PDB file of C-alpha atoms in Angstrom:
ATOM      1  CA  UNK A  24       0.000   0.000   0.000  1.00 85.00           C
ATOM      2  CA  UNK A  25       1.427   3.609  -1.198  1.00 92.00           C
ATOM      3  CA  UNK A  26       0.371   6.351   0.928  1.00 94.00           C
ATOM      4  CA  UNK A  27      -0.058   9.683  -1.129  1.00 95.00           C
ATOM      5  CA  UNK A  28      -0.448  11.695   1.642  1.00 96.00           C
ATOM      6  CA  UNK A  29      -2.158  12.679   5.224  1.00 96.00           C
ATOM      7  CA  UNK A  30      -3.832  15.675   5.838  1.00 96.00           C
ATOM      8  CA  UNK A  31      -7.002  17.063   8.696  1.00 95.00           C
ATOM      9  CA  UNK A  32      -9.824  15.469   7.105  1.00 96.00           C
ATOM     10  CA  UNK A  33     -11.628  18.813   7.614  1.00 95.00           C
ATOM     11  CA  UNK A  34     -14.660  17.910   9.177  1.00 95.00           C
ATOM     12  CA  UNK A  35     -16.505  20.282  11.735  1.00 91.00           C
ATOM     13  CA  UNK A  36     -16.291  19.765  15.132  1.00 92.00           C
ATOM     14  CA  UNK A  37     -13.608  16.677  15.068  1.00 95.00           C
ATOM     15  CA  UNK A  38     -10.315  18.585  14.490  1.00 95.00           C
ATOM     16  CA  UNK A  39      -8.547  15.275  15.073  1.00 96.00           C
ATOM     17  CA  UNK A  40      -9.352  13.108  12.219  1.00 98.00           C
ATOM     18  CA  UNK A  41      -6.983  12.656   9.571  1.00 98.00           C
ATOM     19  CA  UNK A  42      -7.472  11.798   5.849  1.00 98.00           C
ATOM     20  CA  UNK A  43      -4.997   9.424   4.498  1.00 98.00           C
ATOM     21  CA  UNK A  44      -4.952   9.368   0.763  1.00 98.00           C
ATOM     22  CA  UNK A  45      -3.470   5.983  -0.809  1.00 98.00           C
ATOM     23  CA  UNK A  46      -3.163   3.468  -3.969  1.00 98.00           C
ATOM     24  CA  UNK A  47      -4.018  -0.166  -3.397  1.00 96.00           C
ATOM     25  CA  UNK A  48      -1.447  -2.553  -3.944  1.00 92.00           C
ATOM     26  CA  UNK A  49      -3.659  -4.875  -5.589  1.00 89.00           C
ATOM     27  CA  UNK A  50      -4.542  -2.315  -8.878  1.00 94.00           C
ATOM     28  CA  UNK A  51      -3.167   0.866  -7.972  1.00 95.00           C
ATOM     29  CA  UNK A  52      -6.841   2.220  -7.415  1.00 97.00           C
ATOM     30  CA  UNK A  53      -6.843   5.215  -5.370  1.00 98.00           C
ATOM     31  CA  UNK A  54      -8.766   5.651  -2.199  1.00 98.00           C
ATOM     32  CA  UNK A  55      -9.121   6.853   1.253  1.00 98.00           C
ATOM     33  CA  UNK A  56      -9.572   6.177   4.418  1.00 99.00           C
ATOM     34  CA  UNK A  57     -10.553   8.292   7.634  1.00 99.00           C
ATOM     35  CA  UNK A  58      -8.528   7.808  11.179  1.00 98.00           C
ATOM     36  CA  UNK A  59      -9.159   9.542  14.282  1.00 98.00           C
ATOM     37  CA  UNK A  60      -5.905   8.029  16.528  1.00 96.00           C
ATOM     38  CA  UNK A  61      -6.521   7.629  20.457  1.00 92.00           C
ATOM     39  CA  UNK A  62      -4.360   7.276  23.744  1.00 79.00           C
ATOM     40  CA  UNK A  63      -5.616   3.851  23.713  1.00 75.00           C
ATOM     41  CA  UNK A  64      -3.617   2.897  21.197  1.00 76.00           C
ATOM     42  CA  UNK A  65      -4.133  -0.823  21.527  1.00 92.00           C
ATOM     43  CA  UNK A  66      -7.935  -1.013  20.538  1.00 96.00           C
ATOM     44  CA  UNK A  67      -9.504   0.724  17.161  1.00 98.00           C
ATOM     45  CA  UNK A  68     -12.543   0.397  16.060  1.00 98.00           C
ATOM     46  CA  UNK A  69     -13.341  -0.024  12.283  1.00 99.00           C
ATOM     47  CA  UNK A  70     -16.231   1.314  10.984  1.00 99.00           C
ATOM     48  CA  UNK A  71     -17.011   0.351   7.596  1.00 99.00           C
ATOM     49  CA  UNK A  72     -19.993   2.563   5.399  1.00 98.00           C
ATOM     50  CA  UNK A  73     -23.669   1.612   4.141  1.00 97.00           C
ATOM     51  CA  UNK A  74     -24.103   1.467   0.464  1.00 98.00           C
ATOM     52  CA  UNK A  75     -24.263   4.845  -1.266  1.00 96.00           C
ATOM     53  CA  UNK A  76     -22.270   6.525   1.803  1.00 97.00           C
ATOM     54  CA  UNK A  77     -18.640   6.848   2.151  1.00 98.00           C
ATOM     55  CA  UNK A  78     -15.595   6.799   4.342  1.00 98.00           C
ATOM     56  CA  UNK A  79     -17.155   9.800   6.656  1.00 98.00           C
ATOM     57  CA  UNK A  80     -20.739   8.673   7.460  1.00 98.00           C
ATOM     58  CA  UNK A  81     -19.631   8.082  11.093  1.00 98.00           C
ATOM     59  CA  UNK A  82     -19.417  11.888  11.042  1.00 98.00           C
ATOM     60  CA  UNK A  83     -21.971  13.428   8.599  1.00 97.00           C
ATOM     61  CA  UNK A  84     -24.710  11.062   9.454  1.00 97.00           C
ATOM     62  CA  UNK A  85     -26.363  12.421  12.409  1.00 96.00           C
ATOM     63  CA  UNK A  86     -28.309   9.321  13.814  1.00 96.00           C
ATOM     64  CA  UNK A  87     -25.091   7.472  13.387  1.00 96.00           C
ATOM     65  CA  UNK A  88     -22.797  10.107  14.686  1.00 95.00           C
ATOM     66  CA  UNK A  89     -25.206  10.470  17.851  1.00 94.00           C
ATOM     67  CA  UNK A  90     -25.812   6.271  18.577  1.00 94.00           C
ATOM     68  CA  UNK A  91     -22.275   5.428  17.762  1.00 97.00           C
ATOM     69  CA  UNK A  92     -19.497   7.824  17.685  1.00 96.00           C
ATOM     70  CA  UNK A  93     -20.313   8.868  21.252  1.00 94.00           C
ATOM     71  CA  UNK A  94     -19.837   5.329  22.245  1.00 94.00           C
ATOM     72  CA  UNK A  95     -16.547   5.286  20.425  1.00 96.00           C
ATOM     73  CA  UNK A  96     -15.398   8.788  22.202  1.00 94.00           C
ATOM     74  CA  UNK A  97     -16.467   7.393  25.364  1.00 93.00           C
ATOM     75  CA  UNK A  98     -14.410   4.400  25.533  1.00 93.00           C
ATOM     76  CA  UNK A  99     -11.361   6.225  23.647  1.00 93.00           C
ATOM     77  CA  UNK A 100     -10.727   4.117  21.035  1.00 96.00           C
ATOM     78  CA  UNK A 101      -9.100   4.666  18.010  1.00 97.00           C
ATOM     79  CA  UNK A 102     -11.263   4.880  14.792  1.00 98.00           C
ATOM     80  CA  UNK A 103     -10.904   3.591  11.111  1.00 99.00           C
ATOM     81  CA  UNK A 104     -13.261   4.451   8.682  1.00 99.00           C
ATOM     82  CA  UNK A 105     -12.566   2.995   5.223  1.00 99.00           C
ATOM     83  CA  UNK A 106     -14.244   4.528   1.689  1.00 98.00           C
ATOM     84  CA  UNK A 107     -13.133   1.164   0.557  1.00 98.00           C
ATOM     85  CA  UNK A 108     -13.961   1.339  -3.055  1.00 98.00           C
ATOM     86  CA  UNK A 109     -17.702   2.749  -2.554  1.00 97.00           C
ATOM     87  CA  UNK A 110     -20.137   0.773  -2.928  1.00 98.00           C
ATOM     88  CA  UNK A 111     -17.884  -2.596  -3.003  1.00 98.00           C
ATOM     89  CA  UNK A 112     -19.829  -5.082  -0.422  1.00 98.00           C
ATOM     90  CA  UNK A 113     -16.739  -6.127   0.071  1.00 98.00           C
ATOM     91  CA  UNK A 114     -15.603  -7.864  -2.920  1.00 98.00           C
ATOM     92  CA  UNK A 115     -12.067  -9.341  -3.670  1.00 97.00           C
ATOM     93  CA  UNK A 116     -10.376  -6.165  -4.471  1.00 97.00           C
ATOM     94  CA  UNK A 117     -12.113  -4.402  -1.198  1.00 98.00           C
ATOM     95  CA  UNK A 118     -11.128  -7.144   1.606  1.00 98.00           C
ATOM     96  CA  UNK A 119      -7.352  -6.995   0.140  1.00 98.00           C
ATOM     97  CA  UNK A 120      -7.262  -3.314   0.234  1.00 98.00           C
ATOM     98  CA  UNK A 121      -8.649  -3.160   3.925  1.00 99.00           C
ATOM     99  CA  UNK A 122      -5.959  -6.086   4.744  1.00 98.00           C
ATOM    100  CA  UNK A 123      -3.514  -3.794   3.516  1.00 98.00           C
ATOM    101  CA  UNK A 124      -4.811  -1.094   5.347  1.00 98.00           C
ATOM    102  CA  UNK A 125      -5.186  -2.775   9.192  1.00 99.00           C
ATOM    103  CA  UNK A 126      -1.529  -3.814   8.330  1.00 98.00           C
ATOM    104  CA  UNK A 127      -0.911  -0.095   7.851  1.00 97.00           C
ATOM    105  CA  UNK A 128      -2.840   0.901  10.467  1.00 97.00           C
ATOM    106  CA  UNK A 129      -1.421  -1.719  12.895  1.00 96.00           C
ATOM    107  CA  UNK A 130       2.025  -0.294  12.233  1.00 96.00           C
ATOM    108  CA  UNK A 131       1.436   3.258  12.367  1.00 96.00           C
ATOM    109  CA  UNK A 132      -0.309   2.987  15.447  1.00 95.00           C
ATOM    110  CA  UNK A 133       0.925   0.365  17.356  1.00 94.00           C
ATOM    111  CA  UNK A 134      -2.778  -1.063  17.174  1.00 96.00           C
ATOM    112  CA  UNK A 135      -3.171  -4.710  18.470  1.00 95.00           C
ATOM    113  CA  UNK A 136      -7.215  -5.683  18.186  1.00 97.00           C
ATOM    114  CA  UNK A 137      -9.839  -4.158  16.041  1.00 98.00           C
ATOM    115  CA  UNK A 138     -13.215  -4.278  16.644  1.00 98.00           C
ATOM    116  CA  UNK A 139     -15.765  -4.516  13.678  1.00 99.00           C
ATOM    117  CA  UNK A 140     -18.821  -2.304  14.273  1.00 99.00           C
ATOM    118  CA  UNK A 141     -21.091  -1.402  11.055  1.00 99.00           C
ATOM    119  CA  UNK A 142     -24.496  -1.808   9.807  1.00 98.00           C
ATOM    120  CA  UNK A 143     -26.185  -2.412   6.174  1.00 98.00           C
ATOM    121  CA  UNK A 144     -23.337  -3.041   3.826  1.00 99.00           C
ATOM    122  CA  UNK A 145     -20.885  -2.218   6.511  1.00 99.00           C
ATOM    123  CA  UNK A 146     -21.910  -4.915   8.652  1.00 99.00           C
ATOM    124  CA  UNK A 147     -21.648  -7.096   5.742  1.00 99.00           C
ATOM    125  CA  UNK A 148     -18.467  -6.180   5.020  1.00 99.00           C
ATOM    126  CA  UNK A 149     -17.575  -7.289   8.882  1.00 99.00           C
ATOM    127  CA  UNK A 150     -18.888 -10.549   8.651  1.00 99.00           C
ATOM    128  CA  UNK A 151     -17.360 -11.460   5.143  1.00 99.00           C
ATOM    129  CA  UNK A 152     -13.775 -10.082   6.478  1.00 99.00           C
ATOM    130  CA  UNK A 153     -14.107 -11.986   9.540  1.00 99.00           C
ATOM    131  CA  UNK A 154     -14.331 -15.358   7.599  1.00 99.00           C
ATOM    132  CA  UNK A 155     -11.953 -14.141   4.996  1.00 99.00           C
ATOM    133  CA  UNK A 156      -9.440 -12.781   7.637  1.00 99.00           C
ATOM    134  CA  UNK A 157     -10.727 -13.760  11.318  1.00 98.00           C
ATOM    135  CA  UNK A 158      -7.207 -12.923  12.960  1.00 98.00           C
ATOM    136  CA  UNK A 159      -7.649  -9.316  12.374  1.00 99.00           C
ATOM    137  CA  UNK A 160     -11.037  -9.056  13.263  1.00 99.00           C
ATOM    138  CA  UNK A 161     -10.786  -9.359  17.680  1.00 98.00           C
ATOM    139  CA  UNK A 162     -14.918  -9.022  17.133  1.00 99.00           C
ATOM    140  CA  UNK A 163     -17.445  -8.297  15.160  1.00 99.00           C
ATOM    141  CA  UNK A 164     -21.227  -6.208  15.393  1.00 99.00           C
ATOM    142  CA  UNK A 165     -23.339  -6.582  12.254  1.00 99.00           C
ATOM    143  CA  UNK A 166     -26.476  -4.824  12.562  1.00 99.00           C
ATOM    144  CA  UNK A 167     -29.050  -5.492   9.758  1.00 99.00           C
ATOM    145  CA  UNK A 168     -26.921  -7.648   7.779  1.00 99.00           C
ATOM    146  CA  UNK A 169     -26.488 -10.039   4.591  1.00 99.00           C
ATOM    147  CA  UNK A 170     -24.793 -13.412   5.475  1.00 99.00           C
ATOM    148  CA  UNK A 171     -24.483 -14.367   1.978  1.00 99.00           C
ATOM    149  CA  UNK A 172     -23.922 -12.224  -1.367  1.00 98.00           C
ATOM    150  CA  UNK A 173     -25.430 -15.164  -3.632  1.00 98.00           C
ATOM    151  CA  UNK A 174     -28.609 -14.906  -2.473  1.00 98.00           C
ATOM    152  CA  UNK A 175     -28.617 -12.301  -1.457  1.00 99.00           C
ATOM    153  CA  UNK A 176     -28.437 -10.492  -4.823  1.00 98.00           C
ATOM    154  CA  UNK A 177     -30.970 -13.070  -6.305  1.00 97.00           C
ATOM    155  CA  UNK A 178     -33.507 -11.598  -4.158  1.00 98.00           C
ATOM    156  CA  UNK A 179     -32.304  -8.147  -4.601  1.00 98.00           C
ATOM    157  CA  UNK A 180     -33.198  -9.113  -8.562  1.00 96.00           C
ATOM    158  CA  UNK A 181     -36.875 -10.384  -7.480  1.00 97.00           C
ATOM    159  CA  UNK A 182     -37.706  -6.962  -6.230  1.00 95.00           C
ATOM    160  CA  UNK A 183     -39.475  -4.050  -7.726  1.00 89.00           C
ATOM    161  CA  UNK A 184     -36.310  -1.777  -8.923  1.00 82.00           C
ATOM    162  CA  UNK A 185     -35.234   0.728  -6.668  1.00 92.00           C
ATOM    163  CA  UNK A 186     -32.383   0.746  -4.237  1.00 96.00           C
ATOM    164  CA  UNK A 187     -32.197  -3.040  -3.910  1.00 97.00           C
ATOM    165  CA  UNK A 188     -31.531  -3.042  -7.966  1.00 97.00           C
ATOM    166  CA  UNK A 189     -28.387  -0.504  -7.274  1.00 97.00           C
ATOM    167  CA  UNK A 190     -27.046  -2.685  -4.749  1.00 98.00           C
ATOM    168  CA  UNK A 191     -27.297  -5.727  -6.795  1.00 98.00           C
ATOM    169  CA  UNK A 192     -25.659  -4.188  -9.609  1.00 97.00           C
ATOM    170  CA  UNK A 193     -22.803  -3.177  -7.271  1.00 98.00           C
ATOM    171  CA  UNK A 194     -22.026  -7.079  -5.843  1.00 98.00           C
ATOM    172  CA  UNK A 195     -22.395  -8.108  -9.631  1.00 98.00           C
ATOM    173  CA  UNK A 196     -19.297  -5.354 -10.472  1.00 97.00           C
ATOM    174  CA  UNK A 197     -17.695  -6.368  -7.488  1.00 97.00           C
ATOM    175  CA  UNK A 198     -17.831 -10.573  -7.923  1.00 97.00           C
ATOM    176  CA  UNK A 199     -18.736 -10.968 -11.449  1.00 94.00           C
ATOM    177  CA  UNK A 200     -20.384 -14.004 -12.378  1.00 92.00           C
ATOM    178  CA  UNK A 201     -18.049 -16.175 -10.473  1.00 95.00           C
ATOM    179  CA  UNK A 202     -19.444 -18.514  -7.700  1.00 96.00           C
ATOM    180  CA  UNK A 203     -16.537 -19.696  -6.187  1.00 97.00           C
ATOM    181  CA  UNK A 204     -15.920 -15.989  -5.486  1.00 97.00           C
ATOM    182  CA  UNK A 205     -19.800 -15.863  -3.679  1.00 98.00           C
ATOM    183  CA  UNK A 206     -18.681 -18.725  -2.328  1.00 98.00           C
ATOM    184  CA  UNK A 207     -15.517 -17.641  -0.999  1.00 98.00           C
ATOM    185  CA  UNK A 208     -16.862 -14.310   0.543  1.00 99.00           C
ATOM    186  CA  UNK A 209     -20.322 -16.250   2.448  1.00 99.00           C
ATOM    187  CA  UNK A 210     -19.909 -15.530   5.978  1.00 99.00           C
ATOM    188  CA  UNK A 211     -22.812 -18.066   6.012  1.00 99.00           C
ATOM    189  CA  UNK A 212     -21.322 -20.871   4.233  1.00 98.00           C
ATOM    190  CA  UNK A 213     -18.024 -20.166   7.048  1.00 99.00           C
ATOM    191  CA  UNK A 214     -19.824 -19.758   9.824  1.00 98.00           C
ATOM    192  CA  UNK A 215     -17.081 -21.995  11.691  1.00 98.00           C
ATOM    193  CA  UNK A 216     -14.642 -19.249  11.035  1.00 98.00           C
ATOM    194  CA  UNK A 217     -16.438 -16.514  13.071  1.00 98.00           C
ATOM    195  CA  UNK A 218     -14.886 -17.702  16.268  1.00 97.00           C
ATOM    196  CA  UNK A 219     -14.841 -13.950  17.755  1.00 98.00           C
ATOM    197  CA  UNK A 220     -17.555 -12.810  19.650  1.00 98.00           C
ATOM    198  CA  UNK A 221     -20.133 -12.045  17.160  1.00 99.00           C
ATOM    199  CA  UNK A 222     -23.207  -9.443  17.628  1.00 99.00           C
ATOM    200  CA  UNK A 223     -26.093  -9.729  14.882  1.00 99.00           C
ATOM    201  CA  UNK A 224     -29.164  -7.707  14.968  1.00 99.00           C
ATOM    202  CA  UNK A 225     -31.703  -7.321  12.765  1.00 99.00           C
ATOM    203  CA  UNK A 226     -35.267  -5.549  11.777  1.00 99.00           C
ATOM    204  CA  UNK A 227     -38.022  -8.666  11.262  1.00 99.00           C
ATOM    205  CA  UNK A 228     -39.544  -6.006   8.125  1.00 98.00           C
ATOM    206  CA  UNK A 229     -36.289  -5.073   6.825  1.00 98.00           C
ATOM    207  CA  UNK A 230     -37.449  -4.252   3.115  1.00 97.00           C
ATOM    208  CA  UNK A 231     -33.461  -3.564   2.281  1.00 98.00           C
ATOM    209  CA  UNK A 232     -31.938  -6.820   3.433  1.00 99.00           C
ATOM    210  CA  UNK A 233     -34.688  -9.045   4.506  1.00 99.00           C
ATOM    211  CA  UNK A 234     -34.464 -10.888   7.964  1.00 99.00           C
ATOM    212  CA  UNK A 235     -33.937 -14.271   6.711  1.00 99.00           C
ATOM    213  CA  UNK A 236     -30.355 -13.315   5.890  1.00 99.00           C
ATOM    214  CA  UNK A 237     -29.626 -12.881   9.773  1.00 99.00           C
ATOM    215  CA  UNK A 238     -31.802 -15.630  10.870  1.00 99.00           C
ATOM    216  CA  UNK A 239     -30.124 -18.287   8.573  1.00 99.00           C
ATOM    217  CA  UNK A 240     -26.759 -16.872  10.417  1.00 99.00           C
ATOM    218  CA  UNK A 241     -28.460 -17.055  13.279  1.00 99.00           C
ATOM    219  CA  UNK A 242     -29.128 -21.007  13.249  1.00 98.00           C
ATOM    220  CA  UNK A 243     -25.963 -21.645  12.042  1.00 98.00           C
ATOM    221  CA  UNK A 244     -23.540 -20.127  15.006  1.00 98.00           C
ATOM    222  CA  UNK A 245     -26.849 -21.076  17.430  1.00 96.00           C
ATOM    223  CA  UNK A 246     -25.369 -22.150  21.125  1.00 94.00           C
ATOM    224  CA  UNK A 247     -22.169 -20.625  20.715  1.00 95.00           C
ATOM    225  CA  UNK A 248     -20.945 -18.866  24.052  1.00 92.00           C
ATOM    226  CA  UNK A 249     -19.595 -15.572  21.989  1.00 95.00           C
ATOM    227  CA  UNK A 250     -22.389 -15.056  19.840  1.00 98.00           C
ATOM    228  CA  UNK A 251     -26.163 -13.033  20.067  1.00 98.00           C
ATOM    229  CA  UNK A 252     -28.950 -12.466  17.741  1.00 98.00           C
ATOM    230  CA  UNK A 253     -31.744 -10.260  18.621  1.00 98.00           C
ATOM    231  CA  UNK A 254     -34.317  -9.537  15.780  1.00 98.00           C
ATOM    232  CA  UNK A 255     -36.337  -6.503  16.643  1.00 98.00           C
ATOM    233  CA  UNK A 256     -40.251  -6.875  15.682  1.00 98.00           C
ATOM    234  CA  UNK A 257     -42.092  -4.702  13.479  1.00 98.00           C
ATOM    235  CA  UNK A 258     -37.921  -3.015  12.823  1.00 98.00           C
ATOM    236  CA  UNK A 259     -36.965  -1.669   9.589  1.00 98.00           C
ATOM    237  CA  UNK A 260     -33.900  -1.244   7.858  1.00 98.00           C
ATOM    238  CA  UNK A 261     -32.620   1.346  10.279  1.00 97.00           C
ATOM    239  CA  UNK A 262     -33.651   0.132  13.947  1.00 98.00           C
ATOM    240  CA  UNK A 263     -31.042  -2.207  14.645  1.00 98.00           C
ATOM    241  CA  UNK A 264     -28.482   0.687  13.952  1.00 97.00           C
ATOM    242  CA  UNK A 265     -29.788   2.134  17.084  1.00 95.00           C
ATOM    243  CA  UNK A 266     -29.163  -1.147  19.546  1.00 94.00           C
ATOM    244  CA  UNK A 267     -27.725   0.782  22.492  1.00 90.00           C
ATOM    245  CA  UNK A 268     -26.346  -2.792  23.876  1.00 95.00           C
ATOM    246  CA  UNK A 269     -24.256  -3.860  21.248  1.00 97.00           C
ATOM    247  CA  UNK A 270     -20.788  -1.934  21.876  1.00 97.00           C
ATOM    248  CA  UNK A 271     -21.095  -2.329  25.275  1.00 96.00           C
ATOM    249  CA  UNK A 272     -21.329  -6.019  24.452  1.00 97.00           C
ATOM    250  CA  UNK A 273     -18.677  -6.547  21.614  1.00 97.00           C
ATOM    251  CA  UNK A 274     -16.456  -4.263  24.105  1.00 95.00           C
ATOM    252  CA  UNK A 275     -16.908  -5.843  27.099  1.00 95.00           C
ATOM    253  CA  UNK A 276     -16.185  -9.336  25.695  1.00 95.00           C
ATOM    254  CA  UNK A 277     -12.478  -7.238  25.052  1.00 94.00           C
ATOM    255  CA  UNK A 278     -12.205  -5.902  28.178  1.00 84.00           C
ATOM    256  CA  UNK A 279     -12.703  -9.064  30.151  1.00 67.00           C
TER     257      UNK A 279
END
């Protein structure tokens, strides 16, 4: 990984945060990434984006901002908060850029565990890293979820245009046609891997990424001492992005 450069991200009210411009080693594609270092140099937090947001939703989305970045502050982590390619949902080219860039960041910061917190496509992207990579991943929080990009985009094709037809247009530029590759990246299919403590929640009338995609997870990783679903009832897309228990749970499994 080249970095271009580092400069204050520029964003009001948080001073602190860095941009750090760089090329990925995989294609040379240039990208960004957010950091906001700590004290507590030892635990980040990465934070990865929903679809159609970028690297700096964490601090221009205001429901976000308010339910998680004042966790964050509170417990004085550091933060990472990855464009990573858009709209990727994680694709090939996406989890080796963000490898690159934990490496980076693990360096740089003398950074020993990060823990995954994101929703939507974010918390995708945690689950699919955590089978693809679970040694860099010390736990993960997925609210409202897909568990597997397959079928996931199948039913994203079954439904009446809109967003869902955007996203699955993105996974298909992401993974092609190739199903070793959906294979591959299927935190459902590798459920054994997720051997970090684990935090799913989902809304039962998600109309985004329907419920079924956390419940199949759900069944899989069911008894496991690390692991908790809750589905909220009558939730949309959004509710489970306001679950004021899951940092304190993911970070209290660290701080045991």
């Amino acid at each position: 990984m080249r970095i271009e450069r580092m400069t204050h991200a520029g964003l009001d009210g948080f001073p602190e945060v860095l941009r750090v411009d760089y090329r990925s080693p995989k294609d040379g594609y240039a990208d960004w990434t957010l950091v906001r270092p700590s004290e507590r140099a030892e635990l980040w937090v990465v934070c990865l984006h929903g679809h159609g947001s970028h690297g700096d939703q964490l601090y221009t989305r205001p429901d976000i901002r308010d339910w998680w970045l004042s966790r964050f502050l509170q417990h004085r982590v550091g933060i990472l908060t990855p464009n990573l390619r858009d709209n990727a949902w994680m694709g090939p080219a996406a989890a080796a850029d963000l490898h690159e860039l934990l490496a980076w960041t693990r360096n740089q910061y003398r950074v020993k565990r990060f823990l995954f917190f994101s929703g939507s496509m974010g918390g995708t992207g945690n689950l699919i890293y955590a089978v693809l990579h679970p040694d860099d991943v010390a736990a993960a929080v997925a609210l409202g979820a897909a568990s597997d990009p397959a079928s996931y985009r199948r039913w994203c094709r079954t439904q009446q245009g809109g967003v869902v037809h955007e996203i699955a247009d993105a996974i298909e530029e992401s993974y092609g046609d190739h199903a070793d590759l959906y294979h591959r990246h299927s935190p459902l299919k590798h459920a054994s891997k997720l051997t970090m403590p684990v935090y799913l929640a989902h809304g039962a009338d998600d109309a985004i990424i329907p419920v079924d995609q956390s419940q199949r997870l759900a069944n899989a990783m069911a008894g496991r001492p690390n692991f908790i679903y809750r589905e909220i009832p009558s939730g949309d897309h959004d509710s489970p992005l306001a679950d004021g228990d899951a940092f304190d749970w993911a970070i209290a499994r660290l701080e045991a």
